[in-house]
């Protein structure tokens, strides 16, 4: 697996992931409920980070169900133990996963960081039992290509250049539905969530924390300069600056029974 650009040992990463959970867990919960997750289900979540969704799944499946929360770094899932919740280290590109064992396999904001993304997707789907469901939530930064003013649009164009060079795909959200269809899933559907936010909001704080953690890499790449970062920070502190940068696309499908 390639080096993750936001490893757990970065200063502030635990707080950034907690903020991400607060912003996105309710969005994911809507789709989890749509898929009918309930008592007795066996669920596997890949890229669990701090385990916030795994906790929700454990509540839904109850004592007769079982949830596996996995990541390549388990340090943020200390204390996650529940009678029906197992924490396991899994590298989706390397480690064995039980084939056809789970009623639900889910992953959020994982594929866009991985090399061999479609291979990873195939491996995850192999773990779904016949009739079971797969859920992927991935970003699409198309909104960032039309933001205003010009300085911010140039900043995000540079960000996308850096991410592509770093092996991160911020366009993947729009392509996952076709991939699931090509892999034989039935009832494939997708729905995007695009937050419109102002400076000083939780979304602005999320982006500022992300940019500050990545600043050394961004500046070293040459795509982004210190004045560009400072301009971005200033906009994200302005309560009258409104923007939308990213669509998180939830895509789901079921394996034929």
PDB file of C-alpha atoms in Angstrom, residues 13 19 22 80 117 129 142 149 168 176 179 225:
ATOM      1  CA  UNK A  13      -4.942  14.211  12.918  1.00  0.00           C
ATOM      2  CA  UNK A  19     -14.418  16.660  12.801  1.00  0.00           C
ATOM      3  CA  UNK A  22     -19.138  14.867  12.794  1.00  0.00           C
ATOM      4  CA  UNK A  80     -13.730   0.653  20.779  1.00  0.00           C
ATOM      5  CA  UNK A 117      -8.239   1.243  -6.880  1.00  0.00           C
ATOM      6  CA  UNK A 129     -22.057 -12.621   0.615  1.00  0.00           C
ATOM      7  CA  UNK A 142     -15.590  18.931  -9.399  1.00  0.00           C
ATOM      8  CA  UNK A 149     -12.732  34.315  -6.665  1.00  0.00           C
ATOM      9  CA  UNK A 168      -4.613  10.736  -4.880  1.00  0.00           C
ATOM     10  CA  UNK A 176     -17.549   4.288  -8.744  1.00  0.00           C
ATOM     11  CA  UNK A 179     -17.317   0.313 -11.680  1.00  0.00           C
ATOM     12  CA  UNK A 225       3.120  28.735  -2.502  1.00  0.00           C
TER      13      UNK A 225
END
